[in-house]
PDB file of C-alpha atoms and ligand atoms in Angstrom:
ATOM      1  CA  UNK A  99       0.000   0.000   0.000  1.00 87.00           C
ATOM      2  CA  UNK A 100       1.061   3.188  -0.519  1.00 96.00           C
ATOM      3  CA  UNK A 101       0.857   6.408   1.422  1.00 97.00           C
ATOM      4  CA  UNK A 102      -1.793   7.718  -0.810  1.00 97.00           C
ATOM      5  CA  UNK A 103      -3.672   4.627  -0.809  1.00 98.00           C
ATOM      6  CA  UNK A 104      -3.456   4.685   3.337  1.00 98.00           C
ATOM      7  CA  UNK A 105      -5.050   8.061   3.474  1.00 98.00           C
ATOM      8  CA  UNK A 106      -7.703   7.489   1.327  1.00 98.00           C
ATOM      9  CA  UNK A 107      -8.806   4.220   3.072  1.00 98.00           C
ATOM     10  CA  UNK A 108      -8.484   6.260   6.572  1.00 98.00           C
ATOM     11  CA  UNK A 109     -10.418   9.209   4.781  1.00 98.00           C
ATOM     12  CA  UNK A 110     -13.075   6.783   3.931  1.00 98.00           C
ATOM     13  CA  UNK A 111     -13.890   6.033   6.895  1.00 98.00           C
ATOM     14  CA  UNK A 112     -14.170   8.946   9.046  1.00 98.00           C
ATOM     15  CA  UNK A 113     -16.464  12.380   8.636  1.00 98.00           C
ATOM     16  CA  UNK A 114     -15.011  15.262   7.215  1.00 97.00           C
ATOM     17  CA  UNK A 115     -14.735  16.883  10.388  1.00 98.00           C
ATOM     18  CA  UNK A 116     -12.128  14.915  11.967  1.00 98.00           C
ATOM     19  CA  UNK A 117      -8.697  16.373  11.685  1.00 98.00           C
ATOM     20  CA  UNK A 118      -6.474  13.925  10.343  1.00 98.00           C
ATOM     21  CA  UNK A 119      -2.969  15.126  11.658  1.00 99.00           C
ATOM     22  CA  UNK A 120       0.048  12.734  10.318  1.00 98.00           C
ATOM     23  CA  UNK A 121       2.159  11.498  12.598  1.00 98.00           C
ATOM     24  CA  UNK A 122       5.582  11.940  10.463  1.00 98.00           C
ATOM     25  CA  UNK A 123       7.782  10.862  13.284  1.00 98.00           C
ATOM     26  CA  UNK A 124      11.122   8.660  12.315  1.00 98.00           C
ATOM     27  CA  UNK A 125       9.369   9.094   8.977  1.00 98.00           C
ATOM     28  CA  UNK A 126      11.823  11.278   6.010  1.00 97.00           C
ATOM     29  CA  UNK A 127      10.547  14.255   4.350  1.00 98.00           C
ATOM     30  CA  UNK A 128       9.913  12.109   1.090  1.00 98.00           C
ATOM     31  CA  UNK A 129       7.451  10.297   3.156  1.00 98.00           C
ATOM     32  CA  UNK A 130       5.692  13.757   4.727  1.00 98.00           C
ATOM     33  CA  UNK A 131       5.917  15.315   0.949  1.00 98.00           C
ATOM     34  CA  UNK A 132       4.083  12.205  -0.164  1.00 98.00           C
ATOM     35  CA  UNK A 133       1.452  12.473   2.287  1.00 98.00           C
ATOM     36  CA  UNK A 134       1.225  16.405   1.387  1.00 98.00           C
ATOM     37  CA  UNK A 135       0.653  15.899  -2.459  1.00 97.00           C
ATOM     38  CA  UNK A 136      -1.926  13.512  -1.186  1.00 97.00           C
ATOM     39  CA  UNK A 137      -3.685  16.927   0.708  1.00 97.00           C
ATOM     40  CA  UNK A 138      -2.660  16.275   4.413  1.00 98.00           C
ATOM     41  CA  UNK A 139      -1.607  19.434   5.700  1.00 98.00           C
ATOM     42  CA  UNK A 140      -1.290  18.757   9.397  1.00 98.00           C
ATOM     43  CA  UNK A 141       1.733  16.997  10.279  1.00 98.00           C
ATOM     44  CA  UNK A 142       2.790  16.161  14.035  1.00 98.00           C
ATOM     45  CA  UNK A 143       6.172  15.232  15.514  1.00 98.00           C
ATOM     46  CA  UNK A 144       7.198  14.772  18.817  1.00 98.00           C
ATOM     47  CA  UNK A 145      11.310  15.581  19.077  1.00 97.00           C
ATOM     48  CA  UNK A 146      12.242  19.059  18.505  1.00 98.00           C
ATOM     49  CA  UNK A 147      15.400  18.384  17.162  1.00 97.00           C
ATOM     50  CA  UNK A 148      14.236  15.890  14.379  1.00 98.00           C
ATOM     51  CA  UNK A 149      11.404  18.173  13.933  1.00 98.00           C
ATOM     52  CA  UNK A 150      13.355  21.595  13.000  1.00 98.00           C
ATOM     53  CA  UNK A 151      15.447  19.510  10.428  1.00 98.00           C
ATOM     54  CA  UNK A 152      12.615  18.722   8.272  1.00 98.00           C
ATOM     55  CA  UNK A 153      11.262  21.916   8.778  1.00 98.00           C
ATOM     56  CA  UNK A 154      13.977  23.736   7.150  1.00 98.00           C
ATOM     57  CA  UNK A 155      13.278  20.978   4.234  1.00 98.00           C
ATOM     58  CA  UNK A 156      10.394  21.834   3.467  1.00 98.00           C
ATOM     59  CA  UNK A 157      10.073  25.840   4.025  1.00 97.00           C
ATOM     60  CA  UNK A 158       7.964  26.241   0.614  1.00 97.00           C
ATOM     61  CA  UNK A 159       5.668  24.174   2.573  1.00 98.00           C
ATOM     62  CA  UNK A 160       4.101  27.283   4.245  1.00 96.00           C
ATOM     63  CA  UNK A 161       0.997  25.666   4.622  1.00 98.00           C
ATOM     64  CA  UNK A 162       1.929  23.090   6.351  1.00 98.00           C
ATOM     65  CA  UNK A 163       0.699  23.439  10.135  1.00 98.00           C
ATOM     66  CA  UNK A 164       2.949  21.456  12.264  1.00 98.00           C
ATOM     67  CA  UNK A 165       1.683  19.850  15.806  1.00 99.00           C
ATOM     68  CA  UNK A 166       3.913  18.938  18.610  1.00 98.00           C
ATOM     69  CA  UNK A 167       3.025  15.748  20.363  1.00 98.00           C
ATOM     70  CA  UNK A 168       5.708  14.803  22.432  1.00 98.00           C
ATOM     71  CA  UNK A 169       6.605  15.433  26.384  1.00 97.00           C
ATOM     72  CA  UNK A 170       8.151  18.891  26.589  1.00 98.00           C
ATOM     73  CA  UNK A 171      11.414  19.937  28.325  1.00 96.00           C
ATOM     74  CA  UNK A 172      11.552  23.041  29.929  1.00 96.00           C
ATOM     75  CA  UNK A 173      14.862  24.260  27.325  1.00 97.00           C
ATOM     76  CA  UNK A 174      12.692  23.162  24.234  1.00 98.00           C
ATOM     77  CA  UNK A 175       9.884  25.471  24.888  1.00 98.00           C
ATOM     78  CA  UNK A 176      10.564  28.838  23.095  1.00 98.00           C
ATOM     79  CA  UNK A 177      12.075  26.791  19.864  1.00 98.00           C
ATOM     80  CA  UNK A 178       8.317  24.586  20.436  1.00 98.00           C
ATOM     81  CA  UNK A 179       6.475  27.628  20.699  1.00 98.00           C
ATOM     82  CA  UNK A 180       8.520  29.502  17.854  1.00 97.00           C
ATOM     83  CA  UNK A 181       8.104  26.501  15.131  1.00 98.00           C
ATOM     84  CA  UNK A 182       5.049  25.120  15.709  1.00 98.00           C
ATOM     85  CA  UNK A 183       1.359  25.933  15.607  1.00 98.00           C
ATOM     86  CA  UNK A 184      -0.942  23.207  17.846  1.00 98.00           C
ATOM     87  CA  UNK A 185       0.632  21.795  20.818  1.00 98.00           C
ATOM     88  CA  UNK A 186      -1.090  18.846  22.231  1.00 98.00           C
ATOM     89  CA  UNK A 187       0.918  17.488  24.813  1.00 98.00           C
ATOM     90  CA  UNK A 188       1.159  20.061  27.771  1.00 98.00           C
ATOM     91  CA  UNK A 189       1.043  17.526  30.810  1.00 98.00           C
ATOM     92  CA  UNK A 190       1.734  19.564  33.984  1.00 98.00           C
ATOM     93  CA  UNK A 191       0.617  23.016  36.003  1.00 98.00           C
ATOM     94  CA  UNK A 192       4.468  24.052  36.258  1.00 98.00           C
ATOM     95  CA  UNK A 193       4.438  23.765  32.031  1.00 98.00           C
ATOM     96  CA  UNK A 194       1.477  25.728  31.212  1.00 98.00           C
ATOM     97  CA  UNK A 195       2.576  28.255  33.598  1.00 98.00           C
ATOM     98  CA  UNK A 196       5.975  28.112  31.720  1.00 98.00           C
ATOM     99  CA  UNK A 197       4.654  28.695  28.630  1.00 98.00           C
ATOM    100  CA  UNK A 198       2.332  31.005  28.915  1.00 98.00           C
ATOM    101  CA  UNK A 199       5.435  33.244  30.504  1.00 98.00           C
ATOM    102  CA  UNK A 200       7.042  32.898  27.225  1.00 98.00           C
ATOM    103  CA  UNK A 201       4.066  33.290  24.889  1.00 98.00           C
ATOM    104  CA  UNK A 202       3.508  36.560  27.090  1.00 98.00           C
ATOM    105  CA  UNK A 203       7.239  37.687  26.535  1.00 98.00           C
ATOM    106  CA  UNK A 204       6.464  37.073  22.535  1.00 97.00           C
ATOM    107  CA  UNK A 205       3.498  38.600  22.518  1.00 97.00           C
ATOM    108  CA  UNK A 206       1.751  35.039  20.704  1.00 97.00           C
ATOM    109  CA  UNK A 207      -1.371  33.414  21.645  1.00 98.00           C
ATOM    110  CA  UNK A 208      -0.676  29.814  21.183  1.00 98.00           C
ATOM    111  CA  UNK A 209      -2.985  26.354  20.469  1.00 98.00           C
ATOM    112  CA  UNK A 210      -3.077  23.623  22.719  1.00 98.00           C
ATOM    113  CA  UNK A 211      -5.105  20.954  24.192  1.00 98.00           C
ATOM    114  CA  UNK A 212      -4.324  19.634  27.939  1.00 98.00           C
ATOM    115  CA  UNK A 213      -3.187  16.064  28.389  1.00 98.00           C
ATOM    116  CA  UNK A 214      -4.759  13.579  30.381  1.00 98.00           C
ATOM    117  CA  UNK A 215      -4.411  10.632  31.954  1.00 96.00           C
ATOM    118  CA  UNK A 216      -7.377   8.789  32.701  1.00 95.00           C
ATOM    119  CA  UNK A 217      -6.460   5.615  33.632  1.00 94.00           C
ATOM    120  CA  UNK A 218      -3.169   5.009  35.379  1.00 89.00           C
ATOM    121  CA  UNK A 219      -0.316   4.641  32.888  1.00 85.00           C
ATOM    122  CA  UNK A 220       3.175   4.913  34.187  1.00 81.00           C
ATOM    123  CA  UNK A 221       4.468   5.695  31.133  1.00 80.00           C
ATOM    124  CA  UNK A 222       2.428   8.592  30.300  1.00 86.00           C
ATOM    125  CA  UNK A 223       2.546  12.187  31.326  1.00 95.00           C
ATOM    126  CA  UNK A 224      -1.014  14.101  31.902  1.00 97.00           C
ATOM    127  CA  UNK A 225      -3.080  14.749  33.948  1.00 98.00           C
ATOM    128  CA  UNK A 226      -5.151  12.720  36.423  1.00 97.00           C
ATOM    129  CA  UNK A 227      -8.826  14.303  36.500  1.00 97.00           C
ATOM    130  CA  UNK A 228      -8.770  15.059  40.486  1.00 97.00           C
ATOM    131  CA  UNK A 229      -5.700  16.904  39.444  1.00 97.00           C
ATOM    132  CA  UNK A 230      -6.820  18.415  36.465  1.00 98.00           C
ATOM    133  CA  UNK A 231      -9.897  20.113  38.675  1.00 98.00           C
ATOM    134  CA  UNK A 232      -7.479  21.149  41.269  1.00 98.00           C
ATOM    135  CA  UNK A 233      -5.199  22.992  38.686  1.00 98.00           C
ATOM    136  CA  UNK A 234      -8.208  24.408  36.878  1.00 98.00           C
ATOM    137  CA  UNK A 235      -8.419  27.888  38.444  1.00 98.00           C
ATOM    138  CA  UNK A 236      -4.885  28.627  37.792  1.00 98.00           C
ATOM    139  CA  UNK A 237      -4.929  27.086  34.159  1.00 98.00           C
ATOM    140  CA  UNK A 238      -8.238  29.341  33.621  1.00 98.00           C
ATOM    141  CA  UNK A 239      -5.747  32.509  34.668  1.00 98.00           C
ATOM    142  CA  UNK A 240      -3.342  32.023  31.945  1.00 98.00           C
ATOM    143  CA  UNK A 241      -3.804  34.821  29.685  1.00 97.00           C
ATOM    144  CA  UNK A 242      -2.076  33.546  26.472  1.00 98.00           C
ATOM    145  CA  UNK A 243      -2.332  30.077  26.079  1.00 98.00           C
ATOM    146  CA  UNK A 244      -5.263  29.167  24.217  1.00 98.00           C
ATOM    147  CA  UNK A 245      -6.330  26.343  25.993  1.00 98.00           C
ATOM    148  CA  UNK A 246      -8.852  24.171  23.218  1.00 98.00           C
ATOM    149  CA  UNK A 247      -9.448  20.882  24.072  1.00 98.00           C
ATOM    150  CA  UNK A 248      -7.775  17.896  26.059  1.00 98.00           C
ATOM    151  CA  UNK A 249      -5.349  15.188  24.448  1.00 98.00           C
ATOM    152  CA  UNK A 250      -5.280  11.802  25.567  1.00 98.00           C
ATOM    153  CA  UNK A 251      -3.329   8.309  24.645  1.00 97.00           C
ATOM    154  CA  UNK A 252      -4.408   5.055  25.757  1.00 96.00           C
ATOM    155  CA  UNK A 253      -2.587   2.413  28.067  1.00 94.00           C
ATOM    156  CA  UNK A 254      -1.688  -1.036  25.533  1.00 93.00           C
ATOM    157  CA  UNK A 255      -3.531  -3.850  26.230  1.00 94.00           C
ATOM    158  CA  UNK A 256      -7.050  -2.426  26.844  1.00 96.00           C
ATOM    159  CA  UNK A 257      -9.801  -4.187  25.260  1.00 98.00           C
ATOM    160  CA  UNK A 258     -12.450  -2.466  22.713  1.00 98.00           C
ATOM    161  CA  UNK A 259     -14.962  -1.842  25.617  1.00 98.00           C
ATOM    162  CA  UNK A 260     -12.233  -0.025  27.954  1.00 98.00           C
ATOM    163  CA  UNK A 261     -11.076   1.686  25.227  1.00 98.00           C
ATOM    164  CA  UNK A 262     -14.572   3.108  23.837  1.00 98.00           C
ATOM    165  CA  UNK A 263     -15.429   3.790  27.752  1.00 98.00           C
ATOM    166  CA  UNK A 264     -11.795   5.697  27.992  1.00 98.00           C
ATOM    167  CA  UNK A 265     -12.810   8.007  25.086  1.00 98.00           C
ATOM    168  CA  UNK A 266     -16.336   9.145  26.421  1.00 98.00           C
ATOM    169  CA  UNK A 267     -14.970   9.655  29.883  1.00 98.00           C
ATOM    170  CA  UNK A 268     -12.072  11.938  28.328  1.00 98.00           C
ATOM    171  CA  UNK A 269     -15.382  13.483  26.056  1.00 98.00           C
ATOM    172  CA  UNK A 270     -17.255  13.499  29.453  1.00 98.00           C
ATOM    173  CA  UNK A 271     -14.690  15.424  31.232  1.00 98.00           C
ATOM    174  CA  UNK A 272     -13.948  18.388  28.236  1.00 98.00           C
ATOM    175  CA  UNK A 273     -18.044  18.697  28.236  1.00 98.00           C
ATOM    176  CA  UNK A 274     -17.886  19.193  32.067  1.00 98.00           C
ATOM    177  CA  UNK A 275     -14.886  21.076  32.254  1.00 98.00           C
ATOM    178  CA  UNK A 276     -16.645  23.844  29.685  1.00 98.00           C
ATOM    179  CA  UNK A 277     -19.678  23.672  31.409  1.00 98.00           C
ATOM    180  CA  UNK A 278     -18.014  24.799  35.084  1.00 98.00           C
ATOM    181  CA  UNK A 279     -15.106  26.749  34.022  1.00 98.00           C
ATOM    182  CA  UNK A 280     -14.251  29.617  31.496  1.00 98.00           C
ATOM    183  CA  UNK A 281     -13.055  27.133  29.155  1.00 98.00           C
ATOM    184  CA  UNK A 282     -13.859  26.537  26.673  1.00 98.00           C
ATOM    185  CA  UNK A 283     -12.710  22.962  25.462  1.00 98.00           C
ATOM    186  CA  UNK A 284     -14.153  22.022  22.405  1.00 98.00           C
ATOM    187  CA  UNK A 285     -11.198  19.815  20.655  1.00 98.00           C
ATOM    188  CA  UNK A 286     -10.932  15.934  21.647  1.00 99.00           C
ATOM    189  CA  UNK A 287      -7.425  15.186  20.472  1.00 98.00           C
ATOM    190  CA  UNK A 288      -7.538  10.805  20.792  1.00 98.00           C
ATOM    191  CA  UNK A 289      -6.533   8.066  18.636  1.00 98.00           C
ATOM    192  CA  UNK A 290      -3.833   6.365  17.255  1.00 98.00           C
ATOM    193  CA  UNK A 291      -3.210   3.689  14.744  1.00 98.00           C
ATOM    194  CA  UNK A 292      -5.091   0.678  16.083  1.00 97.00           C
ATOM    195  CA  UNK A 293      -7.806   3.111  18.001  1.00 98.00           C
ATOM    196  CA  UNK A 294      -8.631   5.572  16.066  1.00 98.00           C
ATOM    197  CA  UNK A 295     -12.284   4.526  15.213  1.00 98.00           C
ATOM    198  CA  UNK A 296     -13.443   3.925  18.054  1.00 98.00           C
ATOM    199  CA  UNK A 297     -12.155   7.653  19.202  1.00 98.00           C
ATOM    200  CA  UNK A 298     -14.157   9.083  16.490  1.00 98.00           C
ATOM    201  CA  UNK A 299     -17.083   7.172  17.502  1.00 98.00           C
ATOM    202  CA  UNK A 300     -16.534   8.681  20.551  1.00 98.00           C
ATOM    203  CA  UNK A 301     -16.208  12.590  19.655  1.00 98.00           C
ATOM    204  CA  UNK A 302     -12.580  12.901  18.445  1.00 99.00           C
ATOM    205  CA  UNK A 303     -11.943  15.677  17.235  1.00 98.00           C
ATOM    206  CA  UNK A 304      -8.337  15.268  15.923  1.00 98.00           C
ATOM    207  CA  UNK A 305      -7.380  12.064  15.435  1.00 98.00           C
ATOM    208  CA  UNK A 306      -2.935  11.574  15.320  1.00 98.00           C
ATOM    209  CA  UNK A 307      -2.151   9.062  13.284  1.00 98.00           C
ATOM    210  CA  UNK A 308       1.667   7.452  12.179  1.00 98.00           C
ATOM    211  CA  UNK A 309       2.299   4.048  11.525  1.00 98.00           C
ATOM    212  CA  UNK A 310      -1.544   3.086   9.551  1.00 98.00           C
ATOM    213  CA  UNK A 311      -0.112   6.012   6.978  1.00 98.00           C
ATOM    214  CA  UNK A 312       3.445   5.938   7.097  1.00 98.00           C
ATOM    215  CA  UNK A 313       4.145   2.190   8.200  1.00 97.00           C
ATOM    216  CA  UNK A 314       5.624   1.224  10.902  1.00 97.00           C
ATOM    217  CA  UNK A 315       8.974   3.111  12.570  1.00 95.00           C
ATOM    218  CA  UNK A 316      12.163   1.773  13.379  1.00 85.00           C
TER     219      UNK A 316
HETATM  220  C1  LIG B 294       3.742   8.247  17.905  1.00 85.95           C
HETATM  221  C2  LIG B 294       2.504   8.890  18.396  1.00 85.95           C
HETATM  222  C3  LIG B 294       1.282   8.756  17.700  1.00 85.95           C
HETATM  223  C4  LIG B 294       1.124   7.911  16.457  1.00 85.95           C
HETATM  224  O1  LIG B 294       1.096   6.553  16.795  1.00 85.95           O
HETATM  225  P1  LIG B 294       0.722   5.433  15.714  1.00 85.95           P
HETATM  226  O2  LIG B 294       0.363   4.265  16.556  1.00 85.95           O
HETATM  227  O3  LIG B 294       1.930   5.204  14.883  1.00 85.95           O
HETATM  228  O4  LIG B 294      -0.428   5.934  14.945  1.00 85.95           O
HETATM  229  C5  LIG B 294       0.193   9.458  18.174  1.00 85.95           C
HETATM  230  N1  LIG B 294       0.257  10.220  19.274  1.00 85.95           N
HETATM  231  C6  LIG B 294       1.400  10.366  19.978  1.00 85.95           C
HETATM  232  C7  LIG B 294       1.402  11.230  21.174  1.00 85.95           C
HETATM  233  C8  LIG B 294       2.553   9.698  19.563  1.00 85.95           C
HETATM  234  O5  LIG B 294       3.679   9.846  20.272  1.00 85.95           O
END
């Protein structure tokens, strides 16, 4: 299969609504050119370092908007907020806070969704929810990050049933969250690979797809 022929079966089977943002990880710029000419504008990578490279490849590529989905360290976060345009993966108070500072200093107002946790998963950053409502007041203060939606990625190993009940609890919590606070979060950024349709049966709103596109990484 080709990368062409992967994004039109994956286009097939979701609505029109769903942003389909390429996971272009490991993956060359041939691969993310490939995917472009194919109409996928949104492309999401989670080093910085890896990242800036094929940005400065593909500069013509204005249109490209590029996502960061990756855990954040505190000396990546200006280049992070400098090169790219959605940022899913801000996990903690002490982050936010961070980068808000620096989107103040710069004078930018920028995307991102809030990641949580709702199951345990040692592996994974985010938020817990009793943590998440604890931080909310101070997150609702920050006066330049624009604070959309909520990002979540599933343990391995759950079943179809935990996973679909995973996905309208993460729904469940944005609606809530909106309803009791001033934000507003109307993005569902879930699914991967092997769960994405379940996550749009469930209210995704982006879904982050790599390996079902690109094939599988090294
Ligand atoms: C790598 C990655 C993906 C893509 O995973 P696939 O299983 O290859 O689709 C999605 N989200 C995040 C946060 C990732 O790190």
């Amino acid at each position: 299969m080709t990368i062409a022929e992967n994004i039109d079966k994956i286009l097939s089977k979701i609505p029109s609504s769903v942003r389909l943002v390429a996971v272009s990880k490991k993956k060359s710029v041939t691969a993310i050119k490939e995917a472009y000419n194919y109409g996928i504008r949104d492309f999401a990578e989670s080093r910085v370092q890896e990242a800036l490279l094929k940005q400065e490849e593909l500069q013509e590529y204005q249109d490209i908007c590029w996502h960061f989905i990756g855990h954040i360290q505190t000396n990546k976060a200006k280049k992070i907020l400098e090169k790219f345009d959605y940022i899913h993966s801000v996990d903690s108070l002490k982050l936010a806070e961070y980068l808000d500072k620096l989107a103040a200093k710069s004078s930018i107002f920028p995307h991102v969704c809030l990641q949580v946790k709702l199951l345990p998963d040692l592996n994974k950053y985010g938020w817990e929810i009793m943590e998440l409502w604890q931080d909310l007041p101070k997150l609702e203060s920050l006066n330049h990050l624009k604070i959309e939606g909520l990002m979540t990625i599933l343990p391995l190993g759950l079943s179809e049933n935990e996973c679909l009940e995973t996905f309208a609890k993460t729904k469940e919590l944005a609606v809530t969250i909106t309803e009791k606070s001033s934000l507003q979060l109307k993005e569902l950024s879930m699914g991967m690979s092997n769960d994405y349709l379940l996550a749009v049966e469930k209210g995704a709103t982006m879904i982050r797809l790599g390996t079902i596109i690109f094939g599988e990484r090294n």
